[in-house]
mmCIF file of C-alpha atoms in Angstrom:
data_model
loop_
_atom_site.group_PDB
_atom_site.id
_atom_site.type_symbol
_atom_site.label_atom_id
_atom_site.label_comp_id
_atom_site.label_asym_id
_atom_site.label_seq_id
_atom_site.Cartn_x
_atom_site.Cartn_y
_atom_site.Cartn_z
ATOM 1 C CA ASP A 26 -9.463 9.968 -9.259
ATOM 2 C CA ILE A 27 -10.788 6.560 -8.994
ATOM 3 C CA GLN A 28 -12.983 5.765 -5.688
ATOM 4 C CA MET A 29 -12.596 2.304 -4.625
ATOM 5 C CA THR A 30 -15.261 1.027 -1.868
ATOM 6 C CA GLN A 31 -15.255 -1.892 -0.238
ATOM 7 C CA SER A 32 -18.108 -4.115 1.511
ATOM 8 C CA PRO A 33 -18.493 -4.586 4.498
ATOM 9 C CA SER A 34 -16.236 -2.280 6.400
ATOM 10 C CA SER A 35 -16.055 -5.329 9.047
ATOM 11 C CA LEU A 36 -17.135 -8.812 9.372
ATOM 12 C CA SER A 37 -17.031 -11.619 12.130
ATOM 13 C CA ALA A 38 -16.342 -14.587 10.954
ATOM 14 C CA SER A 39 -15.464 -18.526 12.579
ATOM 15 C CA VAL A 40 -12.159 -20.417 11.712
ATOM 16 C CA GLY A 41 -13.204 -22.398 8.594
ATOM 17 C CA ASP A 42 -16.008 -20.417 7.302
ATOM 18 C CA ARG A 43 -16.024 -19.108 3.925
ATOM 19 C CA VAL A 44 -15.388 -15.081 3.662
ATOM 20 C CA THR A 45 -15.964 -12.579 0.928
ATOM 21 C CA ILE A 46 -14.946 -9.303 0.562
ATOM 22 C CA THR A 47 -16.246 -6.947 -2.079
ATOM 23 C CA CYS A 48 -14.358 -4.049 -3.806
ATOM 24 C CA ARG A 49 -16.138 -1.821 -6.532
ATOM 25 C CA ALA A 50 -14.596 0.767 -8.273
ATOM 26 C CA SER A 51 -15.975 4.295 -9.419
ATOM 27 C CA GLN A 52 -15.197 3.750 -13.136
ATOM 28 C CA SER A 53 -14.181 0.531 -14.994
ATOM 29 C CA ILE A 54 -10.625 -0.698 -14.287
ATOM 30 C CA SER A 55 -10.394 -3.492 -16.158
ATOM 31 C CA SER A 56 -8.288 -5.859 -14.523
ATOM 32 C CA TYR A 57 -6.212 -3.411 -12.687
ATOM 33 C CA LEU A 58 -6.750 -4.033 -9.137
ATOM 34 C CA ASN A 59 -4.958 -5.576 -6.362
ATOM 35 C CA TRP A 60 -5.476 -7.097 -3.134
ATOM 36 C CA TYR A 61 -3.528 -6.566 0.119
ATOM 37 C CA GLN A 62 -3.791 -8.411 4.058
ATOM 38 C CA HIS A 63 -2.419 -5.559 6.504
ATOM 39 C CA LYS A 64 -1.988 -7.052 10.101
ATOM 40 C CA PRO A 65 -1.105 -4.421 13.192
ATOM 41 C CA GLY A 66 2.390 -3.567 13.497
ATOM 42 C CA LYS A 67 3.134 -5.107 10.545
ATOM 43 C CA ALA A 68 3.834 -4.407 6.438
ATOM 44 C CA PRO A 69 1.089 -4.667 4.433
ATOM 45 C CA LYS A 70 1.258 -7.939 2.377
ATOM 46 C CA VAL A 71 0.154 -8.291 -1.441
ATOM 47 C CA LEU A 72 -1.904 -11.310 -1.784
ATOM 48 C CA ILE A 73 -3.455 -11.099 -5.233
ATOM 49 C CA TYR A 74 -2.506 -8.992 -8.364
ATOM 50 C CA ASP A 75 -4.200 -8.184 -11.325
ATOM 51 C CA ALA A 76 -7.644 -9.231 -10.229
ATOM 52 C CA SER A 77 -7.073 -13.045 -10.124
ATOM 53 C CA SER A 78 -3.299 -13.253 -9.785
ATOM 54 C CA LEU A 79 -2.158 -15.427 -6.486
ATOM 55 C CA GLN A 80 1.007 -13.974 -5.223
ATOM 56 C CA SER A 81 3.789 -16.678 -4.890
ATOM 57 C CA GLY A 82 4.018 -17.899 -1.344
ATOM 58 C CA VAL A 83 0.483 -17.115 -0.833
ATOM 59 C CA PRO A 84 -2.021 -19.912 0.246
ATOM 60 C CA SER A 85 -4.333 -20.872 -2.441
ATOM 61 C CA ARG A 86 -7.614 -20.486 -0.024
ATOM 62 C CA PHE A 87 -7.158 -17.378 -1.220
ATOM 63 C CA SER A 88 -8.657 -16.364 -4.678
ATOM 64 C CA GLY A 89 -9.717 -12.837 -6.415
ATOM 65 C CA SER A 90 -12.151 -12.694 -9.338
ATOM 66 C CA GLY A 91 -13.826 -9.836 -11.145
ATOM 67 C CA SER A 92 -13.525 -6.929 -14.232
ATOM 68 C CA GLY A 93 -14.520 -3.821 -14.660
ATOM 69 C CA THR A 94 -15.797 -2.392 -11.706
ATOM 70 C CA ASP A 95 -17.034 -4.996 -9.437
ATOM 71 C CA PHE A 96 -14.313 -7.302 -7.833
ATOM 72 C CA THR A 97 -14.197 -10.265 -4.935
ATOM 73 C CA LEU A 98 -11.659 -11.528 -2.513
ATOM 74 C CA THR A 99 -12.197 -14.931 -1.273
ATOM 75 C CA ILE A 100 -10.887 -16.695 1.494
ATOM 76 C CA SER A 101 -12.131 -20.334 1.064
ATOM 77 C CA SER A 102 -11.761 -21.833 4.638
ATOM 78 C CA LEU A 103 -10.684 -18.730 7.006
ATOM 79 C CA GLN A 104 -7.412 -19.586 9.142
ATOM 80 C CA PRO A 105 -6.593 -18.295 12.393
ATOM 81 C CA GLU A 106 -3.284 -16.271 10.865
ATOM 82 C CA ASP A 107 -6.156 -14.689 8.539
ATOM 83 C CA PHE A 108 -7.741 -12.127 10.990
ATOM 84 C CA ALA A 109 -6.795 -8.679 9.519
ATOM 85 C CA THR A 110 -7.773 -5.962 7.417
ATOM 86 C CA TYR A 111 -8.050 -6.392 4.023
ATOM 87 C CA TYR A 112 -7.527 -3.713 0.919
ATOM 88 C CA CYS A 113 -8.259 -3.423 -2.399
ATOM 89 C CA GLN A 114 -6.278 -1.394 -4.698
ATOM 90 C CA GLN A 115 -6.385 -0.008 -8.469
ATOM 91 C CA SER A 116 -3.657 0.347 -10.458
ATOM 92 C CA TYR A 117 -5.389 1.469 -13.337
ATOM 93 C CA SER A 118 -4.317 5.324 -13.468
ATOM 94 C CA PRO A 119 -2.861 7.759 -10.870
ATOM 95 C CA PRO A 120 -3.223 8.490 -8.217
ATOM 96 C CA ARG A 121 -3.329 4.867 -7.094
ATOM 97 C CA THR A 122 -6.330 4.372 -4.599
ATOM 98 C CA PHE A 123 -7.295 2.032 -1.965
ATOM 99 C CA GLY A 124 -10.755 1.045 -0.691
ATOM 100 C CA GLN A 125 -11.185 1.955 2.919
ATOM 101 C CA GLY A 126 -10.424 -1.593 4.230
ATOM 102 C CA THR A 127 -12.200 -4.565 5.756
ATOM 103 C CA LYS A 128 -11.450 -6.046 8.879
ATOM 104 C CA VAL A 129 -12.174 -9.252 9.235
ATOM 105 C CA GLU A 130 -12.397 -10.283 13.314
ATOM 106 C CA ILE A 131 -12.826 -13.604 15.110
ATOM 107 C CA LYS A 132 -16.672 -14.677 15.939
ATOM 108 C CA GLN B 4 15.957 -11.599 0.235
ATOM 109 C CA VAL B 5 14.268 -8.711 -1.284
ATOM 110 C CA GLN B 6 13.992 -6.098 1.881
ATOM 111 C CA LEU B 7 13.239 -2.796 2.728
ATOM 112 C CA VAL B 8 13.990 -1.134 6.033
ATOM 113 C CA GLN B 9 13.022 2.328 7.032
ATOM 114 C CA SER B 10 14.466 5.010 9.435
ATOM 115 C CA GLY B 11 13.191 4.840 12.837
ATOM 116 C CA ALA B 12 10.234 6.639 14.485
ATOM 117 C CA GLU B 13 9.908 10.668 14.795
ATOM 118 C CA VAL B 14 8.185 13.001 16.686
ATOM 119 C CA LYS B 15 7.912 16.509 15.355
ATOM 120 C CA LYS B 16 6.491 19.591 15.859
ATOM 121 C CA PRO B 17 3.866 21.549 13.810
ATOM 122 C CA GLY B 18 5.656 23.432 10.812
ATOM 123 C CA ALA B 19 8.509 21.321 10.977
ATOM 124 C CA SER B 20 10.190 18.745 8.277
ATOM 125 C CA VAL B 21 10.262 15.161 8.703
ATOM 126 C CA LYS B 22 12.677 13.035 6.209
ATOM 127 C CA VAL B 23 11.909 9.241 6.315
ATOM 128 C CA SER B 24 14.507 6.962 4.536
ATOM 129 C CA CYS B 25 13.988 3.651 3.098
ATOM 130 C CA LYS B 26 17.035 1.201 1.978
ATOM 131 C CA ALA B 27 16.579 -1.142 -0.337
ATOM 132 C CA SER B 28 18.617 -5.002 -0.362
ATOM 133 C CA GLY B 29 18.384 -7.912 -2.360
ATOM 134 C CA TYR B 30 17.500 -6.894 -5.972
ATOM 135 C CA THR B 31 18.684 -4.005 -8.472
ATOM 136 C CA PHE B 32 17.166 -0.609 -6.980
ATOM 137 C CA THR B 33 17.457 0.987 -10.082
ATOM 138 C CA SER B 34 14.943 -1.870 -11.695
ATOM 139 C CA TYR B 35 12.001 -0.773 -9.430
ATOM 140 C CA GLY B 36 10.259 2.073 -8.754
ATOM 141 C CA ILE B 37 9.391 3.031 -4.990
ATOM 142 C CA SER B 38 5.682 4.246 -3.938
ATOM 143 C CA TRP B 39 5.343 5.686 -0.591
ATOM 144 C CA VAL B 40 1.823 5.211 1.385
ATOM 145 C CA ARG B 41 0.914 6.035 4.780
ATOM 146 C CA GLN B 42 -1.847 5.175 7.547
ATOM 147 C CA ALA B 43 -3.483 7.556 9.805
ATOM 148 C CA PRO B 44 -4.733 6.478 13.099
ATOM 149 C CA GLY B 45 -7.674 4.550 12.690
ATOM 150 C CA GLN B 46 -7.537 5.137 8.936
ATOM 151 C CA GLY B 47 -7.047 3.208 5.915
ATOM 152 C CA LEU B 48 -4.170 3.557 3.322
ATOM 153 C CA GLU B 49 -3.465 6.373 1.544
ATOM 154 C CA TRP B 50 -0.819 6.429 -1.517
ATOM 155 C CA MET B 51 1.182 9.772 -1.350
ATOM 156 C CA GLY B 52 3.266 9.203 -4.517
ATOM 157 C CA TRP B 53 5.947 7.601 -6.926
ATOM 158 C CA ILE B 54 9.598 7.782 -7.847
ATOM 159 C CA SER B 55 11.339 6.181 -10.566
ATOM 160 C CA THR B 56 14.783 4.850 -9.388
ATOM 161 C CA TYR B 57 16.078 4.964 -12.682
ATOM 162 C CA ASN B 58 15.724 8.396 -13.678
ATOM 163 C CA GLY B 59 13.960 10.541 -10.675
ATOM 164 C CA ASN B 60 10.871 11.210 -12.112
ATOM 165 C CA THR B 61 8.454 11.722 -9.625
ATOM 166 C CA ASN B 62 4.197 11.466 -9.586
ATOM 167 C CA TYR B 63 2.716 12.947 -6.082
ATOM 168 C CA ALA B 64 -0.780 13.059 -4.818
ATOM 169 C CA GLN B 65 -2.783 15.973 -5.212
ATOM 170 C CA LYS B 66 -3.123 17.030 -1.660
ATOM 171 C CA LEU B 67 0.610 16.606 -0.745
ATOM 172 C CA GLN B 68 1.680 18.557 -3.641
ATOM 173 C CA GLY B 69 4.081 21.153 -2.534
ATOM 174 C CA ARG B 70 4.445 19.792 0.771
ATOM 175 C CA VAL B 71 6.138 16.356 0.031
ATOM 176 C CA THR B 72 9.468 15.576 -2.037
ATOM 177 C CA LEU B 73 10.622 12.087 -2.938
ATOM 178 C CA THR B 74 14.482 11.463 -3.621
ATOM 179 C CA THR B 75 16.661 8.389 -4.004
ATOM 180 C CA ASP B 76 20.546 7.923 -3.648
ATOM 181 C CA THR B 77 21.366 4.953 -5.961
ATOM 182 C CA SER B 78 24.927 4.901 -4.391
ATOM 183 C CA THR B 79 23.327 3.721 -1.493
ATOM 184 C CA SER B 80 20.165 1.936 -2.846
ATOM 185 C CA THR B 81 18.322 4.847 -0.769
ATOM 186 C CA ALA B 82 15.025 6.123 -1.033
ATOM 187 C CA TYR B 83 13.730 9.633 0.826
ATOM 188 C CA MET B 84 10.429 10.958 1.329
ATOM 189 C CA GLU B 85 10.707 14.192 3.078
ATOM 190 C CA LEU B 86 7.539 15.887 4.368
ATOM 191 C CA ARG B 87 7.285 19.892 4.906
ATOM 192 C CA SER B 88 5.143 22.135 6.963
ATOM 193 C CA LEU B 89 3.707 19.467 8.964
ATOM 194 C CA ARG B 90 0.263 19.170 10.580
ATOM 195 C CA SER B 91 -1.395 17.190 13.406
ATOM 196 C CA ASP B 92 -3.062 15.160 10.478
ATOM 197 C CA ASP B 93 0.135 14.208 9.227
ATOM 198 C CA THR B 94 0.707 11.824 12.171
ATOM 199 C CA ALA B 95 0.998 8.542 11.166
ATOM 200 C CA VAL B 96 2.958 5.300 10.156
ATOM 201 C CA TYR B 97 4.645 6.020 6.576
ATOM 202 C CA TYR B 98 5.373 2.971 4.228
ATOM 203 C CA CYS B 99 7.490 2.559 1.286
ATOM 204 C CA ALA B 100 7.145 -0.040 -0.885
ATOM 205 C CA ARG B 101 8.697 -1.797 -4.154
ATOM 206 C CA VAL B 102 6.558 -0.992 -7.501
ATOM 207 C CA ILE B 103 6.041 -4.151 -9.546
ATOM 208 C CA VAL B 104 5.252 -3.243 -12.854
ATOM 209 C CA THR B 105 4.333 -5.697 -15.903
ATOM 210 C CA THR B 106 2.072 -5.273 -18.823
ATOM 211 C CA THR B 107 -0.959 -6.287 -16.792
ATOM 212 C CA GLY B 108 -0.637 -3.893 -14.139
ATOM 213 C CA ASP B 109 1.539 -2.937 -11.088
ATOM 214 C CA TRP B 110 1.555 -3.540 -7.350
ATOM 215 C CA PHE B 111 3.625 -3.004 -4.380
ATOM 216 C CA ASP B 112 5.857 -5.505 -3.199
ATOM 217 C CA PRO B 113 7.321 -5.990 -0.491
ATOM 218 C CA TRP B 114 6.856 -2.933 1.843
ATOM 219 C CA GLY B 115 9.117 -1.521 4.286
ATOM 220 C CA GLN B 116 8.305 -2.058 7.952
ATOM 221 C CA GLY B 117 6.935 1.323 8.408
ATOM 222 C CA THR B 118 7.761 4.557 10.387
ATOM 223 C CA LEU B 119 5.530 6.111 12.766
ATOM 224 C CA VAL B 120 5.974 10.048 12.515
ATOM 225 C CA THR B 121 4.133 11.972 15.289
ATOM 226 C CA VAL B 122 3.011 15.661 15.159
ATOM 227 C CA SER B 123 2.602 17.425 18.260
ATOM 228 C CA SER B 124 3.331 20.668 20.122
#
């Protein structure tokens, strides 16, 4: 199975901050990488697919980059509604695997 | 709009089975597969398996092989996840998700609202 490792596991940030979350795959997955946002009591929501494509309806402050084994999710200016847990997920091979999550908290 | 609506919370005893439903609307059910993902308390997301709504083909996570069965009823646009021989560590919120597949990858969108399954004696 492909292991996905995110860093950091949690971070504290203020509204307006630029936030970067990293995801590393245990082997090359080309650009088969998705990012999800998950808020407590809600269904997860896809933000970025294929490493850098912004899902329709997702604010442009979210962006994704990377290929191979190293990927990044960036929030250019953190908004109050962005406090949540973020997961990366590979779609290169079965079983689909997720990172352990990065919890973004209010500073 | 595209929507997946799941059945309500369940409380089961160890060793029992649970069957969670996921009713799709707003799109052609047989055009997209369905995956199931669970989240145990305080834990991350764990992929459980996938079913083709077109022909019923399935793919399961190895750790759940033999205990989980995914099925669909195309007449009602509903997917089902059955988990048997329940243990306390199966306590989790279970999600269904539509699988979008393109030539460049696949992803889950949208997700159901989640179903809490509690396993307790």
